[in-house]
């Protein structure tokens, strides 16, 4: 079984010295000497707004050899038994699960509210819902369920068989490409302009639920986080879980 672990990056970094881990440079920055997403069938020029999705697209369209692919980032990796997840452990885990995702990140509010308050505009999600209703109405229940839950598996990180990955990409990019003409980026600040990457984080959770996949979540190794930052992250997660739980009890979680 050929496993390829892609590390999406837009900047220079020191890749882990592990077999099957391959940096994939995205966007139009100076050539760093690695595999790039601007060859073959590609959408590299969209990277400022599509983020790591230009890399995901490149893998979908141009990797015809891998049996299994994983997506991580230059500063975020799946954690395995011996640090960064190894290919042998991936093969073992995929024997019992359909897809591996990043551990659930709790929010203090619903996914819908969090996106509207921090990442973009509520209209983005409303427009995506309308597109799903037209393209894949059977996924609407999953969409609404994810929008009302209190957190996500984030970062567009995943590990799965390549054929399943391809099926997800067909579904995802069909939705986002239909959305794109209606988005006027003049209305968005620099952070919000990463709209397509943010939406994809949510849509991965929708697709997995709509397809009723067997999911295994794994901790994420944050290689650029200090010990103090990691402690603050754990405290934030505890507070978010508590606050969202209280809102559910008091009926405050409606979109």
PDB file of C-alpha atoms in Angstrom:
ATOM      1  CA  UNK A   1       0.000   0.000   0.000  1.00  0.00           C
ATOM      2  CA  UNK A   2       1.421   3.374  -1.016  1.00  0.00           C
ATOM      3  CA  UNK A   3       0.812   6.031   1.637  1.00  0.00           C
ATOM      4  CA  UNK A   4       1.714   9.648   0.874  1.00  0.00           C
ATOM      5  CA  UNK A   5       1.692  12.124   3.744  1.00  0.00           C
ATOM      6  CA  UNK A   6       1.457  15.609   2.260  1.00  0.00           C
ATOM      7  CA  UNK A   7       2.651  18.549   4.354  1.00  0.00           C
ATOM      8  CA  UNK A   8       0.983  21.702   3.051  1.00  0.00           C
ATOM      9  CA  UNK A   9       3.189  24.787   3.356  1.00  0.00           C
ATOM     10  CA  UNK A  10       3.577  28.285   1.969  1.00  0.00           C
ATOM     11  CA  UNK A  11       6.886  28.964   3.723  1.00  0.00           C
ATOM     12  CA  UNK A  12      10.257  27.415   4.468  1.00  0.00           C
ATOM     13  CA  UNK A  13      10.343  24.974   7.388  1.00  0.00           C
ATOM     14  CA  UNK A  14      12.190  21.850   8.470  1.00  0.00           C
ATOM     15  CA  UNK A  15      10.175  18.792   7.407  1.00  0.00           C
ATOM     16  CA  UNK A  16      10.132  15.739   9.677  1.00  0.00           C
ATOM     17  CA  UNK A  17      12.681  13.129   8.649  1.00  0.00           C
ATOM     18  CA  UNK A  18      10.114  10.417   8.119  1.00  0.00           C
ATOM     19  CA  UNK A  19       9.512   8.219   5.089  1.00  0.00           C
ATOM     20  CA  UNK A  20       6.436   9.011   2.996  1.00  0.00           C
ATOM     21  CA  UNK A  21       6.220  12.631   4.245  1.00  0.00           C
ATOM     22  CA  UNK A  22       6.280  15.063   1.318  1.00  0.00           C
ATOM     23  CA  UNK A  23       6.132  18.878   1.553  1.00  0.00           C
ATOM     24  CA  UNK A  24       3.739  20.452  -0.949  1.00  0.00           C
ATOM     25  CA  UNK A  25       4.325  24.169  -1.475  1.00  0.00           C
ATOM     26  CA  UNK A  26       1.163  26.145  -2.218  1.00  0.00           C
ATOM     27  CA  UNK A  27       0.743  29.589  -3.736  1.00  0.00           C
ATOM     28  CA  UNK A  28       3.058  31.831  -5.740  1.00  0.00           C
ATOM     29  CA  UNK A  29       5.917  32.425  -3.295  1.00  0.00           C
ATOM     30  CA  UNK A  30       9.611  31.858  -4.110  1.00  0.00           C
ATOM     31  CA  UNK A  31      10.388  28.275  -5.091  1.00  0.00           C
ATOM     32  CA  UNK A  32      11.541  26.359  -2.006  1.00  0.00           C
ATOM     33  CA  UNK A  33      12.672  23.291  -3.911  1.00  0.00           C
ATOM     34  CA  UNK A  34       9.717  21.076  -3.022  1.00  0.00           C
ATOM     35  CA  UNK A  35       6.743  19.717  -4.887  1.00  0.00           C
ATOM     36  CA  UNK A  36       4.466  22.620  -5.869  1.00  0.00           C
ATOM     37  CA  UNK A  37       0.763  23.036  -6.537  1.00  0.00           C
ATOM     38  CA  UNK A  38       1.307  25.125  -9.696  1.00  0.00           C
ATOM     39  CA  UNK A  39       1.940  22.243 -12.098  1.00  0.00           C
ATOM     40  CA  UNK A  40      -0.438  20.009 -14.018  1.00  0.00           C
ATOM     41  CA  UNK A  41      -4.129  20.533 -13.320  1.00  0.00           C
ATOM     42  CA  UNK A  42      -4.005  23.297 -10.712  1.00  0.00           C
ATOM     43  CA  UNK A  43      -5.663  26.332  -9.109  1.00  0.00           C
ATOM     44  CA  UNK A  44      -2.557  27.673  -7.353  1.00  0.00           C
ATOM     45  CA  UNK A  45      -3.364  31.323  -8.123  1.00  0.00           C
ATOM     46  CA  UNK A  46      -6.415  31.060  -5.849  1.00  0.00           C
ATOM     47  CA  UNK A  47      -4.278  30.320  -2.789  1.00  0.00           C
ATOM     48  CA  UNK A  48      -4.769  33.706  -1.012  1.00  0.00           C
ATOM     49  CA  UNK A  49      -8.478  32.941  -0.634  1.00  0.00           C
ATOM     50  CA  UNK A  50      -8.566  29.155  -0.943  1.00  0.00           C
ATOM     51  CA  UNK A  51      -5.637  28.545   1.447  1.00  0.00           C
ATOM     52  CA  UNK A  52      -4.549  24.905   1.652  1.00  0.00           C
ATOM     53  CA  UNK A  53      -7.363  23.927  -0.704  1.00  0.00           C
ATOM     54  CA  UNK A  54      -5.144  24.706  -3.692  1.00  0.00           C
ATOM     55  CA  UNK A  55      -2.905  21.930  -2.394  1.00  0.00           C
ATOM     56  CA  UNK A  56      -5.840  19.596  -1.808  1.00  0.00           C
ATOM     57  CA  UNK A  57      -7.003  20.260  -5.361  1.00  0.00           C
ATOM     58  CA  UNK A  58      -3.543  19.499  -6.751  1.00  0.00           C
ATOM     59  CA  UNK A  59      -3.383  16.177  -4.887  1.00  0.00           C
ATOM     60  CA  UNK A  60      -6.848  15.252  -6.124  1.00  0.00           C
ATOM     61  CA  UNK A  61      -6.063  15.982  -9.747  1.00  0.00           C
ATOM     62  CA  UNK A  62      -2.405  14.964 -10.010  1.00  0.00           C
ATOM     63  CA  UNK A  63      -1.661  12.135  -7.578  1.00  0.00           C
ATOM     64  CA  UNK A  64      -2.632   8.966  -9.431  1.00  0.00           C
ATOM     65  CA  UNK A  65      -0.292   6.619  -7.570  1.00  0.00           C
ATOM     66  CA  UNK A  66      -1.109   6.816  -3.860  1.00  0.00           C
ATOM     67  CA  UNK A  67      -3.491   4.349  -2.241  1.00  0.00           C
ATOM     68  CA  UNK A  68      -3.803   6.497   0.886  1.00  0.00           C
ATOM     69  CA  UNK A  69      -3.169  10.211   1.385  1.00  0.00           C
ATOM     70  CA  UNK A  70      -2.868  12.319   4.492  1.00  0.00           C
ATOM     71  CA  UNK A  71      -3.056  16.092   4.768  1.00  0.00           C
ATOM     72  CA  UNK A  72      -1.114  17.916   7.468  1.00  0.00           C
ATOM     73  CA  UNK A  73       0.553  21.327   7.726  1.00  0.00           C
ATOM     74  CA  UNK A  74       4.060  22.646   8.249  1.00  0.00           C
ATOM     75  CA  UNK A  75       3.190  23.372  11.886  1.00  0.00           C
ATOM     76  CA  UNK A  76       0.437  20.815  12.533  1.00  0.00           C
ATOM     77  CA  UNK A  77       0.695  17.029  12.331  1.00  0.00           C
ATOM     78  CA  UNK A  78      -1.407  14.093  13.413  1.00  0.00           C
ATOM     79  CA  UNK A  79      -0.055  12.580  16.607  1.00  0.00           C
ATOM     80  CA  UNK A  80       0.613   8.862  16.622  1.00  0.00           C
ATOM     81  CA  UNK A  81       2.051   6.448  19.148  1.00  0.00           C
ATOM     82  CA  UNK A  82       5.609   7.654  18.520  1.00  0.00           C
ATOM     83  CA  UNK A  83       5.134  11.352  17.874  1.00  0.00           C
ATOM     84  CA  UNK A  84       4.151  12.278  14.333  1.00  0.00           C
ATOM     85  CA  UNK A  85       1.828   9.651  12.857  1.00  0.00           C
ATOM     86  CA  UNK A  86       3.686   6.978  10.882  1.00  0.00           C
ATOM     87  CA  UNK A  87       2.453   5.293   7.713  1.00  0.00           C
ATOM     88  CA  UNK A  88       2.365   1.852   9.348  1.00  0.00           C
ATOM     89  CA  UNK A  89       0.020   3.176  12.037  1.00  0.00           C
ATOM     90  CA  UNK A  90      -2.127   4.809   9.357  1.00  0.00           C
ATOM     91  CA  UNK A  91      -2.585   1.459   7.630  1.00  0.00           C
ATOM     92  CA  UNK A  92      -3.552  -0.127  10.936  1.00  0.00           C
ATOM     93  CA  UNK A  93      -6.065   2.588  11.836  1.00  0.00           C
ATOM     94  CA  UNK A  94      -7.682   2.554   8.410  1.00  0.00           C
ATOM     95  CA  UNK A  95      -8.368  -1.139   8.885  1.00  0.00           C
ATOM     96  CA  UNK A  96     -11.095  -0.162  11.368  1.00  0.00           C
ATOM     97  CA  UNK A  97     -11.958   3.393  10.291  1.00  0.00           C
ATOM     98  CA  UNK A  98     -12.846   5.138   7.042  1.00  0.00           C
ATOM     99  CA  UNK A  99     -11.133   8.441   7.770  1.00  0.00           C
ATOM    100  CA  UNK A 100      -8.860  10.029  10.354  1.00  0.00           C
ATOM    101  CA  UNK A 101      -9.523  13.632  11.387  1.00  0.00           C
ATOM    102  CA  UNK A 102      -8.057  16.163  13.786  1.00  0.00           C
ATOM    103  CA  UNK A 103      -9.387  16.029  17.326  1.00  0.00           C
ATOM    104  CA  UNK A 104     -12.650  17.867  17.964  1.00  0.00           C
ATOM    105  CA  UNK A 105     -12.139  21.543  18.781  1.00  0.00           C
ATOM    106  CA  UNK A 106     -14.908  22.814  21.100  1.00  0.00           C
ATOM    107  CA  UNK A 107     -16.493  26.225  20.557  1.00  0.00           C
ATOM    108  CA  UNK A 108     -18.370  28.352  23.064  1.00  0.00           C
ATOM    109  CA  UNK A 109     -21.185  28.744  20.523  1.00  0.00           C
ATOM    110  CA  UNK A 110     -22.536  26.851  17.540  1.00  0.00           C
ATOM    111  CA  UNK A 111     -20.479  26.329  14.412  1.00  0.00           C
ATOM    112  CA  UNK A 112     -22.854  28.673  12.579  1.00  0.00           C
ATOM    113  CA  UNK A 113     -22.505  31.405  15.193  1.00  0.00           C
ATOM    114  CA  UNK A 114     -18.737  31.017  15.472  1.00  0.00           C
ATOM    115  CA  UNK A 115     -18.274  31.373  11.727  1.00  0.00           C
ATOM    116  CA  UNK A 116     -20.549  34.423  11.523  1.00  0.00           C
ATOM    117  CA  UNK A 117     -18.868  36.086  14.511  1.00  0.00           C
ATOM    118  CA  UNK A 118     -15.215  35.293  13.782  1.00  0.00           C
ATOM    119  CA  UNK A 119     -14.508  33.895  10.315  1.00  0.00           C
ATOM    120  CA  UNK A 120     -16.893  35.480   7.841  1.00  0.00           C
ATOM    121  CA  UNK A 121     -20.541  36.308   7.291  1.00  0.00           C
ATOM    122  CA  UNK A 122     -23.635  34.246   7.998  1.00  0.00           C
ATOM    123  CA  UNK A 123     -24.623  34.693   4.358  1.00  0.00           C
ATOM    124  CA  UNK A 124     -21.660  32.522   3.350  1.00  0.00           C
ATOM    125  CA  UNK A 125     -23.100  29.539   5.196  1.00  0.00           C
ATOM    126  CA  UNK A 126     -26.631  30.334   4.046  1.00  0.00           C
ATOM    127  CA  UNK A 127     -25.474  30.359   0.425  1.00  0.00           C
ATOM    128  CA  UNK A 128     -23.575  27.109   0.885  1.00  0.00           C
ATOM    129  CA  UNK A 129     -26.685  25.517   2.366  1.00  0.00           C
ATOM    130  CA  UNK A 130     -28.727  26.579  -0.656  1.00  0.00           C
ATOM    131  CA  UNK A 131     -26.133  25.045  -2.979  1.00  0.00           C
ATOM    132  CA  UNK A 132     -26.133  21.772  -1.038  1.00  0.00           C
ATOM    133  CA  UNK A 133     -29.926  21.731  -1.142  1.00  0.00           C
ATOM    134  CA  UNK A 134     -29.654  21.795  -4.930  1.00  0.00           C
ATOM    135  CA  UNK A 135     -26.600  19.594  -5.459  1.00  0.00           C
ATOM    136  CA  UNK A 136     -26.862  17.049  -2.645  1.00  0.00           C
ATOM    137  CA  UNK A 137     -30.145  17.411  -0.746  1.00  0.00           C
ATOM    138  CA  UNK A 138     -29.501  14.223   1.205  1.00  0.00           C
ATOM    139  CA  UNK A 139     -26.648  16.067   2.957  1.00  0.00           C
ATOM    140  CA  UNK A 140     -28.860  18.863   4.318  1.00  0.00           C
ATOM    141  CA  UNK A 141     -29.601  17.075   7.576  1.00  0.00           C
ATOM    142  CA  UNK A 142     -25.881  16.624   8.174  1.00  0.00           C
ATOM    143  CA  UNK A 143     -25.229  20.274   7.282  1.00  0.00           C
ATOM    144  CA  UNK A 144     -27.820  21.543   9.749  1.00  0.00           C
ATOM    145  CA  UNK A 145     -26.563  19.182  12.437  1.00  0.00           C
ATOM    146  CA  UNK A 146     -22.963  20.348  12.068  1.00  0.00           C
ATOM    147  CA  UNK A 147     -23.994  24.016  12.021  1.00  0.00           C
ATOM    148  CA  UNK A 148     -25.730  23.566  15.377  1.00  0.00           C
ATOM    149  CA  UNK A 149     -23.034  21.587  17.149  1.00  0.00           C
ATOM    150  CA  UNK A 150     -20.477  23.152  19.451  1.00  0.00           C
ATOM    151  CA  UNK A 151     -17.223  22.618  17.587  1.00  0.00           C
ATOM    152  CA  UNK A 152     -15.423  21.003  14.667  1.00  0.00           C
ATOM    153  CA  UNK A 153     -12.635  18.767  13.501  1.00  0.00           C
ATOM    154  CA  UNK A 154     -10.541  21.619  12.107  1.00  0.00           C
ATOM    155  CA  UNK A 155      -7.606  22.460   9.838  1.00  0.00           C
ATOM    156  CA  UNK A 156      -8.748  20.548   6.725  1.00  0.00           C
ATOM    157  CA  UNK A 157      -6.574  17.700   7.985  1.00  0.00           C
ATOM    158  CA  UNK A 158      -7.511  14.157   7.035  1.00  0.00           C
ATOM    159  CA  UNK A 159      -6.201  10.697   6.268  1.00  0.00           C
ATOM    160  CA  UNK A 160      -8.108   8.291   4.051  1.00  0.00           C
ATOM    161  CA  UNK A 161      -7.967   6.100   0.978  1.00  0.00           C
ATOM    162  CA  UNK A 162      -7.272   8.089  -2.170  1.00  0.00           C
ATOM    163  CA  UNK A 163     -10.548   7.068  -3.808  1.00  0.00           C
ATOM    164  CA  UNK A 164     -12.481   8.381  -0.799  1.00  0.00           C
ATOM    165  CA  UNK A 165     -10.386  11.553  -0.822  1.00  0.00           C
ATOM    166  CA  UNK A 166     -11.201  12.038  -4.510  1.00  0.00           C
ATOM    167  CA  UNK A 167     -14.919  11.606  -3.803  1.00  0.00           C
ATOM    168  CA  UNK A 168     -14.741  14.251  -1.091  1.00  0.00           C
ATOM    169  CA  UNK A 169     -12.880  16.680  -3.350  1.00  0.00           C
ATOM    170  CA  UNK A 170     -15.405  16.258  -6.153  1.00  0.00           C
ATOM    171  CA  UNK A 171     -18.186  17.109  -3.708  1.00  0.00           C
ATOM    172  CA  UNK A 172     -16.331  19.982  -2.013  1.00  0.00           C
ATOM    173  CA  UNK A 173     -15.019  21.800  -5.063  1.00  0.00           C
ATOM    174  CA  UNK A 174     -18.328  21.520  -6.898  1.00  0.00           C
ATOM    175  CA  UNK A 175     -19.966  23.386  -4.010  1.00  0.00           C
ATOM    176  CA  UNK A 176     -17.264  26.033  -3.637  1.00  0.00           C
ATOM    177  CA  UNK A 177     -16.969  26.654  -7.371  1.00  0.00           C
ATOM    178  CA  UNK A 178     -20.695  27.332  -7.560  1.00  0.00           C
ATOM    179  CA  UNK A 179     -20.424  29.669  -4.576  1.00  0.00           C
ATOM    180  CA  UNK A 180     -17.429  31.629  -5.889  1.00  0.00           C
ATOM    181  CA  UNK A 181     -19.192  33.929  -8.425  1.00  0.00           C
ATOM    182  CA  UNK A 182     -21.517  35.241  -5.704  1.00  0.00           C
ATOM    183  CA  UNK A 183     -18.702  36.215  -3.300  1.00  0.00           C
ATOM    184  CA  UNK A 184     -17.561  39.845  -3.423  1.00  0.00           C
ATOM    185  CA  UNK A 185     -14.250  39.886  -1.558  1.00  0.00           C
ATOM    186  CA  UNK A 186     -14.357  43.687  -1.312  1.00  0.00           C
ATOM    187  CA  UNK A 187     -16.704  43.163   1.638  1.00  0.00           C
ATOM    188  CA  UNK A 188     -14.185  41.004   3.541  1.00  0.00           C
ATOM    189  CA  UNK A 189     -11.179  41.893   5.680  1.00  0.00           C
ATOM    190  CA  UNK A 190      -7.851  40.123   5.154  1.00  0.00           C
ATOM    191  CA  UNK A 191      -8.722  37.337   7.585  1.00  0.00           C
ATOM    192  CA  UNK A 192     -12.208  36.793   6.170  1.00  0.00           C
ATOM    193  CA  UNK A 193     -10.788  36.613   2.650  1.00  0.00           C
ATOM    194  CA  UNK A 194      -9.611  33.106   3.513  1.00  0.00           C
ATOM    195  CA  UNK A 195     -13.280  32.238   3.122  1.00  0.00           C
ATOM    196  CA  UNK A 196     -12.927  29.043   1.104  1.00  0.00           C
ATOM    197  CA  UNK A 197     -10.488  27.440   3.522  1.00  0.00           C
ATOM    198  CA  UNK A 198     -12.779  28.305   6.441  1.00  0.00           C
ATOM    199  CA  UNK A 199     -15.847  26.939   4.687  1.00  0.00           C
ATOM    200  CA  UNK A 200     -14.048  23.727   3.765  1.00  0.00           C
ATOM    201  CA  UNK A 201     -13.224  23.072   7.425  1.00  0.00           C
ATOM    202  CA  UNK A 202     -16.941  22.992   8.110  1.00  0.00           C
ATOM    203  CA  UNK A 203     -17.856  21.111   4.958  1.00  0.00           C
ATOM    204  CA  UNK A 204     -15.433  18.276   5.699  1.00  0.00           C
ATOM    205  CA  UNK A 205     -17.401  17.637   8.890  1.00  0.00           C
ATOM    206  CA  UNK A 206     -20.649  17.772   6.921  1.00  0.00           C
ATOM    207  CA  UNK A 207     -19.452  15.326   4.268  1.00  0.00           C
ATOM    208  CA  UNK A 208     -18.166  12.823   6.807  1.00  0.00           C
ATOM    209  CA  UNK A 209     -21.482  12.874   8.661  1.00  0.00           C
ATOM    210  CA  UNK A 210     -23.592  12.774   5.517  1.00  0.00           C
ATOM    211  CA  UNK A 211     -21.677   9.707   4.289  1.00  0.00           C
ATOM    212  CA  UNK A 212     -21.901   8.055   7.727  1.00  0.00           C
ATOM    213  CA  UNK A 213     -18.175   7.343   7.764  1.00  0.00           C
ATOM    214  CA  UNK A 214     -16.348   5.589  10.569  1.00  0.00           C
ATOM    215  CA  UNK A 215     -14.215   8.385  12.018  1.00  0.00           C
ATOM    216  CA  UNK A 216     -11.159   8.223  14.231  1.00  0.00           C
ATOM    217  CA  UNK A 217      -9.967  11.539  15.654  1.00  0.00           C
ATOM    218  CA  UNK A 218      -6.349  12.075  16.632  1.00  0.00           C
ATOM    219  CA  UNK A 219      -4.574  14.770  18.642  1.00  0.00           C
ATOM    220  CA  UNK A 220      -2.732  17.412  16.656  1.00  0.00           C
ATOM    221  CA  UNK A 221       0.932  18.147  17.289  1.00  0.00           C
ATOM    222  CA  UNK A 222       1.329  21.931  17.158  1.00  0.00           C
ATOM    223  CA  UNK A 223       5.044  22.275  16.488  1.00  0.00           C
ATOM    224  CA  UNK A 224       5.211  26.067  16.805  1.00  0.00           C
ATOM    225  CA  UNK A 225       3.251  26.335  20.063  1.00  0.00           C
ATOM    226  CA  UNK A 226       5.068  27.114  23.294  1.00  0.00           C
ATOM    227  CA  UNK A 227       4.228  25.245  26.488  1.00  0.00           C
ATOM    228  CA  UNK A 228       2.384  28.325  27.763  1.00  0.00           C
ATOM    229  CA  UNK A 229       0.319  28.532  24.576  1.00  0.00           C
ATOM    230  CA  UNK A 230      -0.601  24.861  24.875  1.00  0.00           C
ATOM    231  CA  UNK A 231      -1.782  25.400  28.454  1.00  0.00           C
ATOM    232  CA  UNK A 232      -3.909  28.358  27.363  1.00  0.00           C
ATOM    233  CA  UNK A 233      -5.383  26.244  24.572  1.00  0.00           C
ATOM    234  CA  UNK A 234      -6.423  23.532  27.018  1.00  0.00           C
ATOM    235  CA  UNK A 235      -8.011  26.100  29.328  1.00  0.00           C
ATOM    236  CA  UNK A 236      -9.888  27.660  26.412  1.00  0.00           C
ATOM    237  CA  UNK A 237     -11.225  24.260  25.413  1.00  0.00           C
ATOM    238  CA  UNK A 238     -12.490  23.631  28.927  1.00  0.00           C
ATOM    239  CA  UNK A 239     -14.171  27.050  29.070  1.00  0.00           C
ATOM    240  CA  UNK A 240     -15.723  26.609  25.638  1.00  0.00           C
ATOM    241  CA  UNK A 241     -17.182  23.208  26.514  1.00  0.00           C
ATOM    242  CA  UNK A 242     -18.641  24.591  29.723  1.00  0.00           C
ATOM    243  CA  UNK A 243     -20.086  27.698  28.082  1.00  0.00           C
ATOM    244  CA  UNK A 244     -21.629  25.779  25.188  1.00  0.00           C
ATOM    245  CA  UNK A 245     -23.083  23.222  27.584  1.00  0.00           C
ATOM    246  CA  UNK A 246     -24.672  26.006  29.618  1.00  0.00           C
ATOM    247  CA  UNK A 247     -26.154  27.552  26.474  1.00  0.00           C
ATOM    248  CA  UNK A 248     -27.691  24.218  25.526  1.00  0.00           C
ATOM    249  CA  UNK A 249     -29.263  23.911  28.947  1.00  0.00           C
ATOM    250  CA  UNK A 250     -30.724  27.408  28.684  1.00  0.00           C
ATOM    251  CA  UNK A 251     -31.826  27.075  25.057  1.00  0.00           C
ATOM    252  CA  UNK A 252     -29.275  29.554  23.735  1.00  0.00           C
ATOM    253  CA  UNK A 253     -27.784  27.477  20.923  1.00  0.00           C
ATOM    254  CA  UNK A 254     -30.179  28.216  18.081  1.00  0.00           C
ATOM    255  CA  UNK A 255     -28.765  29.614  14.855  1.00  0.00           C
TER     256      UNK A 255
END
